Amino acid sequence: MSLVQVATNTVTSAVASVTLTGIDSDDVYMVSVSNLVPATDDARTQVRTTTSGTADSDSEYDYAYKYLKTSTTFGNSSATNQTRWDLQEIGNATGETNNMIFYLYNFNSSSEYSFITVEQAFLTNGAELRGYQGGGVHTVAETNDGVDFSFDSGNITSGVFTMYKVV
């Protein structure tokens, strides 16, 4: 197995969203997000599929995650018929950092649902390691060419977003 870079975007000044496109085959794709920081403290990361480069904002996103914490017991998070896949809130204090790996499946198929798996790890301002592990499905049979990242409030102030084809 190897990775072939398809798209990348390095955010160094505030933007409302980051879109990565380039899915053009039935291969599995991987998206790496590193050092993601929001402009607003405790902002929730939002992810959407894209069709022809535009984020899909229909109410067809379902997800389920296990929420892992080093300071206490785990938790669960799930929802159906949402307008995006939501991940855990992250902060913007000095020392806080957020990293994620997504695998994208069936995105190029017009007859199957697009779905993701995600691993998220982040460090809070109290130096507590937390994470999410889970997945989501976009319950629309359509061809998707990428993913769009944003926050539920405020902008993205920094982060490195890279999409790879898994070959």
Coordinates of N, CA and C in Angstrom, one line a residue:
M1 N 0.8 -1.2 0.0 CA 0.0 0.0 0.0 C 0.9 1.2 0.0
S2 N 0.5 2.2 -0.8 CA 1.2 3.5 -0.8 C 0.1 4.6 -0.9
L3 N 0.6 5.8 -0.7 CA -0.3 7.0 -0.7 C 0.2 7.9 -1.8
V4 N -0.7 8.4 -2.6 CA -0.4 9.4 -3.7 C -1.2 10.7 -3.4
Q5 N -0.4 11.7 -3.2 CA -1.1 13.0 -2.8 C -1.9 13.5 -3.9
V6 N -3.2 13.9 -3.5 CA -4.2 14.4 -4.5 C -4.3 15.9 -4.3
A7 N -4.4 16.4 -3.1 CA -4.6 17.8 -2.8 C -4.1 18.2 -1.5
T8 N -3.7 19.4 -1.3 CA -3.2 19.9 0.0 C -3.6 21.4 0.2
N9 N -3.8 21.8 1.4 CA -4.1 23.2 1.7 C -3.5 23.5 3.1
T10 N -2.6 24.4 3.2 CA -2.0 24.9 4.4 C -2.6 26.2 4.8
V11 N -3.3 26.3 5.9 CA -4.0 27.5 6.4 C -3.0 28.2 7.3
T12 N -2.7 29.5 6.9 CA -1.8 30.3 7.8 C -2.5 31.6 8.2
S13 N -3.7 31.9 7.6 CA -4.5 33.0 8.0 C -5.9 32.6 7.9
A14 N -6.8 33.2 8.7 CA -8.2 32.8 8.9 C -9.0 32.6 7.6
V15 N -9.6 31.4 7.5 CA -10.5 31.2 6.4 C -11.8 30.5 7.0
A16 N -12.9 30.6 6.3 CA -14.2 30.1 6.8 C -14.2 28.6 6.7
S17 N -13.6 28.1 5.6 CA -13.6 26.6 5.4 C -12.5 26.2 4.5
V18 N -12.2 24.9 4.4 CA -11.2 24.3 3.6 C -11.8 23.2 2.8
T19 N -11.7 23.2 1.5 CA -12.3 22.2 0.6 C -11.1 21.5 -0.1
L20 N -11.1 20.1 0.0 CA -10.2 19.3 -0.7 C -11.0 18.5 -1.7
T21 N -10.6 18.6 -3.0 CA -11.3 17.8 -4.0 C -10.2 17.1 -4.8
G22 N -10.7 16.2 -5.7 CA -9.8 15.4 -6.6 C -10.1 13.9 -6.6
I23 N -11.2 13.5 -5.9 CA -11.6 12.1 -6.0 C -12.1 11.8 -7.3
D24 N -11.5 10.9 -8.0 CA -11.9 10.6 -9.4 C -11.8 9.1 -9.7
S25 N -11.7 8.3 -8.7 CA -11.7 6.9 -8.9 C -12.4 6.2 -7.7
D26 N -12.6 4.9 -7.9 CA -13.2 4.1 -6.8 C -12.3 3.7 -5.7
D27 N -11.0 4.2 -5.7 CA -10.1 3.9 -4.7 C -10.5 4.4 -3.3
V28 N -9.9 3.9 -2.3 CA -10.1 4.5 -1.0 C -9.2 5.8 -0.9
Y29 N -9.7 6.8 -0.3 CA -8.9 8.0 -0.1 C -8.7 8.3 1.4
M30 N -7.6 8.9 1.7 CA -7.3 9.3 3.1 C -7.0 10.8 3.2
V31 N -7.6 11.4 4.2 CA -7.3 12.8 4.5 C -6.7 12.9 5.9
S32 N -5.6 13.6 5.9 CA -4.8 13.9 7.1 C -5.0 15.4 7.4
V33 N -5.4 15.7 8.7 CA -5.5 17.1 9.2 C -4.6 17.2 10.4
S34 N -3.7 18.1 10.3 CA -2.8 18.3 11.4 C -2.7 19.8 11.9
N35 N -2.5 19.9 13.2 CA -2.4 21.2 13.8 C -3.5 22.2 13.5
L36 N -4.7 21.6 13.6 CA -5.9 22.4 13.3 C -6.3 23.2 14.5
V37 N -6.5 24.5 14.3 CA -6.8 25.5 15.4 C -8.0 26.4 14.9
P38 N -9.0 26.5 15.8 CA -10.1 27.4 15.5 C -9.9 28.8 16.0
A39 N -10.6 29.8 15.4 CA -10.5 31.2 15.8 C -11.3 31.3 17.1
T40 N -12.3 30.5 17.3 CA -13.2 30.6 18.4 C -12.9 29.4 19.4
D41 N -12.8 29.6 20.7 CA -12.6 28.6 21.6 C -13.8 27.6 21.6
D42 N -13.5 26.3 21.8 CA -14.5 25.3 21.9 C -15.4 25.2 20.6
A43 N -14.8 25.4 19.5 CA -15.5 25.2 18.2 C -15.5 23.8 17.8
R44 N -16.7 23.4 17.3 CA -16.9 22.0 16.8 C -16.5 21.9 15.4
T45 N -15.6 20.9 15.1 CA -15.2 20.6 13.7 C -16.4 20.0 12.9
Q46 N -16.6 20.5 11.7 CA -17.7 20.0 10.9 C -17.1 19.6 9.5
V47 N -17.6 18.4 9.0 CA -17.1 17.9 7.8 C -18.3 17.6 6.9
R48 N -18.2 17.9 5.6 CA -19.2 17.6 4.6 C -18.6 17.0 3.4
T49 N -19.3 16.2 2.7 CA -18.9 15.8 1.3 C -19.0 16.9 0.4
T50 N -18.4 16.8 -0.8 CA -18.5 17.8 -1.8 C -19.0 17.2 -3.1
T51 N -19.8 17.9 -3.8 CA -20.2 17.5 -5.2 C -19.9 18.6 -6.1
S52 N -19.1 18.3 -7.1 CA -18.5 19.3 -8.0 C -17.9 20.5 -7.3
G53 N -17.2 20.1 -6.2 CA -16.4 21.1 -5.4 C -17.2 21.9 -4.4
T54 N -18.5 21.7 -4.3 CA -19.4 22.4 -3.4 C -19.9 21.5 -2.3
A55 N -19.8 22.1 -1.0 CA -20.2 21.3 0.1 C -21.7 20.9 0.1
D56 N -22.0 19.7 0.4 CA -23.4 19.2 0.4 C -23.9 19.5 1.8
S57 N -25.0 20.3 1.9 CA -25.5 20.7 3.2 C -26.9 20.2 3.4
D58 N -27.2 19.0 2.7 CA -28.5 18.4 3.0 C -28.5 17.8 4.3
S59 N -29.7 17.3 4.8 CA -29.8 16.6 6.1 C -29.7 15.1 6.0
E60 N -28.6 14.6 5.5 CA -28.4 13.2 5.2 C -27.1 12.7 5.8
Y61 N -26.6 13.3 6.9 CA -25.4 12.8 7.5 C -25.7 12.1 8.8
D62 N -25.2 10.9 8.9 CA -25.3 10.1 10.2 C -23.9 9.8 10.7
Y63 N -23.7 9.7 12.0 CA -22.4 9.4 12.5 C -22.6 8.8 13.9
A64 N -21.5 8.1 14.3 CA -21.4 7.5 15.7 C -19.9 7.5 16.0
Y65 N -19.6 7.9 17.2 CA -18.2 8.0 17.7 C -18.1 7.5 19.1
K66 N -16.9 7.0 19.4 CA -16.6 6.7 20.8 C -15.6 7.9 21.2
Y67 N -15.9 8.6 22.3 CA -15.2 9.7 22.8 C -14.3 9.3 23.9
L68 N -13.0 9.4 23.7 CA -12.0 8.9 24.6 C -11.3 10.0 25.4
K69 N -11.2 9.8 26.7 CA -10.6 10.9 27.6 C -9.6 10.2 28.5
T70 N -8.5 10.9 28.7 CA -7.5 10.4 29.7 C -7.9 10.6 31.1
S71 N -8.7 11.6 31.4 CA -9.0 12.0 32.8 C -10.3 11.3 33.3
T72 N -11.1 10.6 32.5 CA -12.3 10.0 33.0 C -12.7 8.9 32.0
T73 N -13.9 8.5 32.2 CA -14.4 7.4 31.4 C -14.8 7.9 30.0
F74 N -14.9 6.9 29.0 CA -15.3 7.3 27.7 C -16.7 7.7 27.6
G75 N -17.1 8.2 26.4 CA -18.5 8.6 26.2 C -18.8 8.2 24.7
N76 N -20.0 8.5 24.4 CA -20.5 8.2 23.0 C -21.2 9.4 22.4
S77 N -21.1 9.5 21.1 CA -21.7 10.6 20.4 C -22.3 10.0 19.1
S78 N -23.6 10.3 18.8 CA -24.2 9.8 17.6 C -25.3 10.7 17.2
A79 N -25.6 10.7 15.9 CA -26.8 11.5 15.4 C -27.1 11.0 14.0
T80 N -28.3 11.3 13.6 CA -28.8 10.9 12.3 C -29.5 12.2 11.7
N81 N -29.5 12.2 10.3 CA -30.1 13.2 9.6 C -29.6 14.6 9.9
Q82 N -28.3 14.8 10.0 CA -27.7 16.0 10.3 C -27.3 16.7 9.0
T83 N -26.8 18.0 9.1 CA -26.4 18.7 7.9 C -24.9 18.6 7.7
R84 N -24.2 17.8 8.5 CA -22.7 17.6 8.5 C -22.4 16.5 9.5
W85 N -21.1 16.0 9.4 CA -20.6 15.2 10.4 C -19.9 16.1 11.4
D86 N -20.3 16.0 12.6 CA -19.7 16.8 13.7 C -18.7 16.0 14.5
L87 N -17.6 16.6 14.8 CA -16.5 16.0 15.7 C -16.5 16.8 17.0
Q88 N -15.6 16.4 17.9 CA -15.5 17.0 19.2 C -15.1 18.5 19.1
E89 N -15.6 19.3 20.1 CA -15.1 20.7 20.2 C -13.7 20.7 20.5
I90 N -13.0 21.7 19.9 CA -11.5 21.9 20.2 C -11.3 23.4 20.6
G91 N -10.2 23.6 21.3 CA -9.9 24.9 21.8 C -8.8 25.6 21.0
N92 N -8.6 26.8 21.4 CA -7.6 27.6 20.6 C -6.5 28.2 21.6
A93 N -6.4 27.8 22.8 CA -5.4 28.3 23.8 C -4.1 27.8 23.4
T94 N -3.0 28.5 23.8 CA -1.7 28.1 23.5 C -1.4 26.6 24.0
G95 N -0.9 25.8 23.1 CA -0.6 24.4 23.5 C -1.7 23.5 23.0
E96 N -2.9 23.9 22.7 CA -3.9 23.0 22.3 C -3.7 22.7 20.8
T97 N -3.9 21.5 20.4 CA -3.7 21.0 19.1 C -4.6 19.9 18.7
N98 N -4.9 19.8 17.4 CA -5.9 18.8 17.0 C -5.4 18.2 15.7
N99 N -5.5 16.8 15.7 CA -5.1 16.1 14.5 C -6.1 15.0 14.2
M100 N -6.3 14.7 12.9 CA -7.3 13.8 12.4 C -6.8 13.0 11.2
I101 N -7.3 11.8 11.1 CA -7.1 10.9 9.9 C -8.5 10.4 9.5
F102 N -8.9 10.7 8.3 CA -10.1 10.2 7.7 C -9.8 9.2 6.6
Y103 N -10.6 8.2 6.5 CA -10.6 7.3 5.3 C -12.0 7.5 4.6
L104 N -12.0 7.7 3.3 CA -13.2 8.0 2.5 C -13.4 6.8 1.6
Y105 N -14.7 6.3 1.7 CA -15.1 5.1 0.9 C -16.3 5.5 0.0
N106 N -16.3 4.9 -1.2 CA -17.5 4.9 -2.1 C -17.7 6.4 -2.6
F107 N -16.8 7.3 -2.4 CA -17.1 8.7 -2.8 C -17.3 8.8 -4.3
N108 N -16.7 8.0 -5.1 CA -16.8 8.2 -6.6 C -18.0 7.4 -7.2
S109 N -18.7 6.7 -6.4 CA -19.8 5.8 -6.8 C -21.1 6.6 -6.8
S110 N -21.8 6.6 -7.9 CA -23.1 7.3 -7.9 C -24.3 6.4 -7.5
S111 N -23.9 5.1 -7.2 CA -25.0 4.2 -6.8 C -24.8 3.7 -5.3
E112 N -23.9 4.2 -4.6 CA -23.6 3.8 -3.2 C -23.5 5.1 -2.3
Y113 N -23.7 4.9 -1.0 CA -23.5 6.0 0.0 C -22.0 6.2 0.2
S114 N -21.6 7.4 0.3 CA -20.3 7.8 0.7 C -20.2 7.6 2.3
F115 N -19.1 7.0 2.7 CA -18.9 7.0 4.2 C -17.5 7.2 4.6
I116 N -17.3 7.5 5.8 CA -15.9 7.8 6.4 C -15.7 7.0 7.6
T117 N -14.4 6.8 7.9 CA -14.0 6.5 9.3 C -13.1 7.6 9.7
V118 N -13.0 7.8 11.0 CA -12.2 8.9 11.5 C -11.5 8.6 12.8
E119 N -10.3 9.1 13.0 CA -9.6 9.0 14.2 C -9.2 10.5 14.5
Q120 N -9.5 11.0 15.7 CA -9.2 12.3 16.0 C -8.5 12.3 17.4
A121 N -7.4 13.0 17.5 CA -6.6 13.1 18.7 C -6.3 14.6 19.0
F122 N -6.6 15.1 20.2 CA -6.4 16.5 20.5 C -5.9 16.7 21.9
L123 N -5.2 17.7 22.1 CA -4.7 18.1 23.4 C -5.4 19.3 23.9
T124 N -6.0 19.3 25.1 CA -6.7 20.4 25.7 C -5.7 21.4 26.4
N125 N -6.2 22.6 26.8 CA -5.3 23.5 27.4 C -4.9 23.0 28.8
G126 N -5.5 22.0 29.4 CA -5.1 21.4 30.6 C -4.2 20.2 30.4
A127 N -3.7 20.1 29.2 CA -2.7 19.0 28.8 C -3.4 17.7 28.9
E128 N -4.7 17.6 28.7 CA -5.4 16.3 28.7 C -5.5 15.8 27.2
L129 N -5.1 14.6 27.0 CA -5.3 14.0 25.7 C -6.7 13.4 25.6
R130 N -7.4 13.8 24.4 CA -8.7 13.3 24.2 C -8.7 12.8 22.7
G131 N -9.8 12.0 22.4 CA -9.9 11.6 21.0 C -11.3 11.1 20.7
Y132 N -11.5 10.9 19.4 CA -12.7 10.4 18.8 C -12.3 9.2 17.9
Q133 N -13.1 8.2 17.9 CA -12.9 7.1 17.0 C -14.3 6.7 16.5
G134 N -14.5 6.6 15.2 CA -15.8 6.3 14.7 C -16.0 6.5 13.2
G135 N -17.2 6.8 12.8 CA -17.4 6.9 11.4 C -18.8 7.6 11.1
G136 N -19.0 7.8 9.8 CA -20.2 8.4 9.4 C -20.6 8.0 8.0
V137 N -21.8 8.2 7.6 CA -22.3 7.9 6.3 C -23.2 9.1 5.8
H138 N -23.0 9.4 4.5 CA -23.9 10.4 3.8 C -24.9 9.6 3.0
T139 N -26.1 9.6 3.5 CA -27.1 8.6 2.9 C -27.8 9.2 1.7
V140 N -26.9 9.5 0.7 CA -27.3 9.9 -0.6 C -26.5 9.2 -1.6
A141 N -27.1 8.5 -2.6 CA -26.3 7.8 -3.6 C -26.0 8.8 -4.7
E142 N -24.8 9.3 -4.6 CA -24.3 10.3 -5.6 C -22.8 10.3 -5.6
T143 N -22.2 10.8 -6.7 CA -20.8 10.9 -6.8 C -20.3 12.1 -6.0
N144 N -19.3 11.9 -5.1 CA -18.7 13.0 -4.3 C -17.3 13.1 -4.7
D145 N -16.8 14.3 -4.8 CA -15.4 14.5 -5.3 C -14.4 15.0 -4.2
G146 N -14.9 15.2 -3.0 CA -14.0 15.6 -1.9 C -14.8 15.8 -0.6
V147 N -14.1 16.6 0.3 CA -14.6 16.9 1.6 C -14.4 18.4 1.9
D148 N -15.2 18.9 2.8 CA -15.1 20.3 3.2 C -15.1 20.4 4.7
F149 N -14.2 21.2 5.2 CA -14.0 21.3 6.7 C -14.3 22.8 7.1
S150 N -15.0 22.9 8.2 CA -15.3 24.2 8.8 C -15.5 24.0 10.3
F151 N -15.9 25.1 11.0 CA -16.2 25.0 12.4 C -17.7 25.5 12.6
D152 N -18.3 25.1 13.7 CA -19.7 25.6 13.9 C -19.7 27.1 14.3
S153 N -18.6 27.6 14.7 CA -18.5 29.1 15.0 C -17.1 29.5 14.7
G154 N -17.0 30.6 14.0 CA -15.7 31.2 13.8 C -14.9 30.5 12.6
N155 N -13.7 31.0 12.4 CA -12.9 30.5 11.2 C -11.9 29.5 11.6
I156 N -11.2 28.9 10.6 CA -10.1 28.1 10.8 C -8.9 29.0 10.8
T157 N -8.1 29.1 11.8 CA -6.9 30.0 11.8 C -5.6 29.3 11.4
S158 N -5.5 28.0 11.5 CA -4.4 27.3 11.0 C -4.7 25.8 10.9
G159 N -3.9 25.1 10.1 CA -4.0 23.7 9.9 C -3.4 23.3 8.6
V160 N -3.1 22.0 8.5 CA -2.6 21.4 7.2 C -3.5 20.3 6.9
F161 N -4.1 20.4 5.7 CA -5.1 19.5 5.2 C -4.6 18.8 3.9
T162 N -4.5 17.5 3.9 CA -3.9 16.8 2.8 C -4.8 15.6 2.4
M163 N -5.1 15.4 1.2 CA -5.8 14.2 0.7 C -4.9 13.4 -0.1
Y164 N -5.0 12.1 0.1 CA -4.2 11.1 -0.6 C -5.1 10.0 -1.2
K165 N -4.7 9.5 -2.3 CA -5.3 8.2 -2.8 C -4.6 7.1 -2.3
V166 N -5.2 6.0 -1.8 CA -4.6 4.9 -1.3 C -4.5 3.9 -2.4
V167 N -3.2 3.5 -2.8 CA -3.0 2.6 -3.9 C -2.2 1.4 -3.5

